[in-house]
Amino acid sequence: MNVPETDGELLYNIVLENKYSKALEIGTSTGRSGIYIAWALSKTGGKLTTIEINRGRYEEALQNFR
């Protein structure tokens, strides 16, 4: 299940408000939550590491990140 836009915005705001510079996401799925997290981390100078075990979801997420 993809993260709804409202949840993505919440993740984005949490990263910015706390000035996080690192994040680890376990279970990338299609990358939607990772995009919000990475977007916020790009403003704090941070880095996202995300892990996905399923090859198909990994490839879909990779395309979405691009």
XYZ file of N, CA and C in Angstrom, residues 24-54:
93
model
N 16.778 6.000 7.716
C 16.814 4.623 7.240
C 15.374 4.158 7.078
N 15.035 3.749 5.874
C 13.702 3.230 5.594
C 13.832 1.750 5.259
N 13.168 0.915 6.021
C 13.188 -0.526 5.782
C 11.847 -0.891 5.153
N 11.905 -1.322 3.906
C 10.692 -1.613 3.151
C 10.339 -0.439 2.262
N 11.036 -0.285 1.181
C 10.863 0.850 0.274
C 9.515 0.826 -0.429
N 9.042 -0.365 -0.745
C 7.835 -0.547 -1.561
C 8.041 0.177 -2.883
N 7.169 1.105 -3.238
C 7.311 1.798 -4.525
C 8.060 3.119 -4.401
N 8.477 3.469 -3.191
C 9.302 4.647 -2.980
C 8.573 5.920 -2.621
N 7.277 5.870 -2.495
C 6.525 7.113 -2.265
C 6.916 7.800 -0.960
N 6.983 7.073 0.134
C 7.382 7.702 1.395
C 8.835 8.147 1.326
N 9.667 7.356 0.677
C 11.072 7.710 0.529
C 11.274 9.001 -0.235
N 10.417 9.258 -1.201
C 10.515 10.499 -1.967
C 10.272 11.703 -1.058
N 9.274 11.630 -0.209
C 9.002 12.730 0.726
C 10.156 12.907 1.709
N 10.656 11.793 2.227
C 11.762 11.856 3.186
C 13.010 12.417 2.513
N 13.339 11.903 1.330
C 14.526 12.371 0.607
C 14.394 13.845 0.227
N 13.208 14.262 -0.139
C 12.966 15.660 -0.495
C 13.285 16.563 0.694
N 12.799 16.185 1.876
C 13.085 16.979 3.078
C 14.566 16.918 3.434
N 15.158 15.739 3.321
C 16.582 15.598 3.640
C 17.452 16.411 2.683
N 16.989 16.624 1.464
C 17.757 17.440 0.521
C 17.863 18.886 1.011
N 16.930 19.301 1.849
C 16.932 20.652 2.390
C 17.764 20.758 3.671
N 18.023 19.629 4.321
C 18.823 19.628 5.548
C 20.251 19.150 5.285
N 20.536 18.823 4.038
C 21.862 18.302 3.696
C 22.024 16.842 4.073
N 20.906 16.146 4.230
C 20.923 14.774 4.707
C 20.927 13.724 3.621
N 20.819 12.477 4.080
C 20.871 11.323 3.184
C 19.872 10.260 3.644
N 19.187 9.674 2.673
C 18.250 8.581 2.927
C 18.875 7.274 2.461
N 18.813 6.269 3.312
C 19.142 4.897 2.940
C 17.846 4.119 3.021
N 17.498 3.444 1.946
C 16.249 2.696 1.913
C 16.512 1.286 1.399
N 15.819 0.321 1.975
C 16.077 -1.099 1.702
C 14.770 -1.780 1.274
N 14.841 -2.552 0.202
C 13.681 -3.314 -0.264
C 14.141 -4.704 -0.680
N 13.483 -5.730 -0.183
C 13.851 -7.119 -0.469
C 13.245 -7.632 -1.773
N 12.089 -7.096 -2.146
C 11.382 -7.563 -3.338
C 11.940 -6.872 -4.576
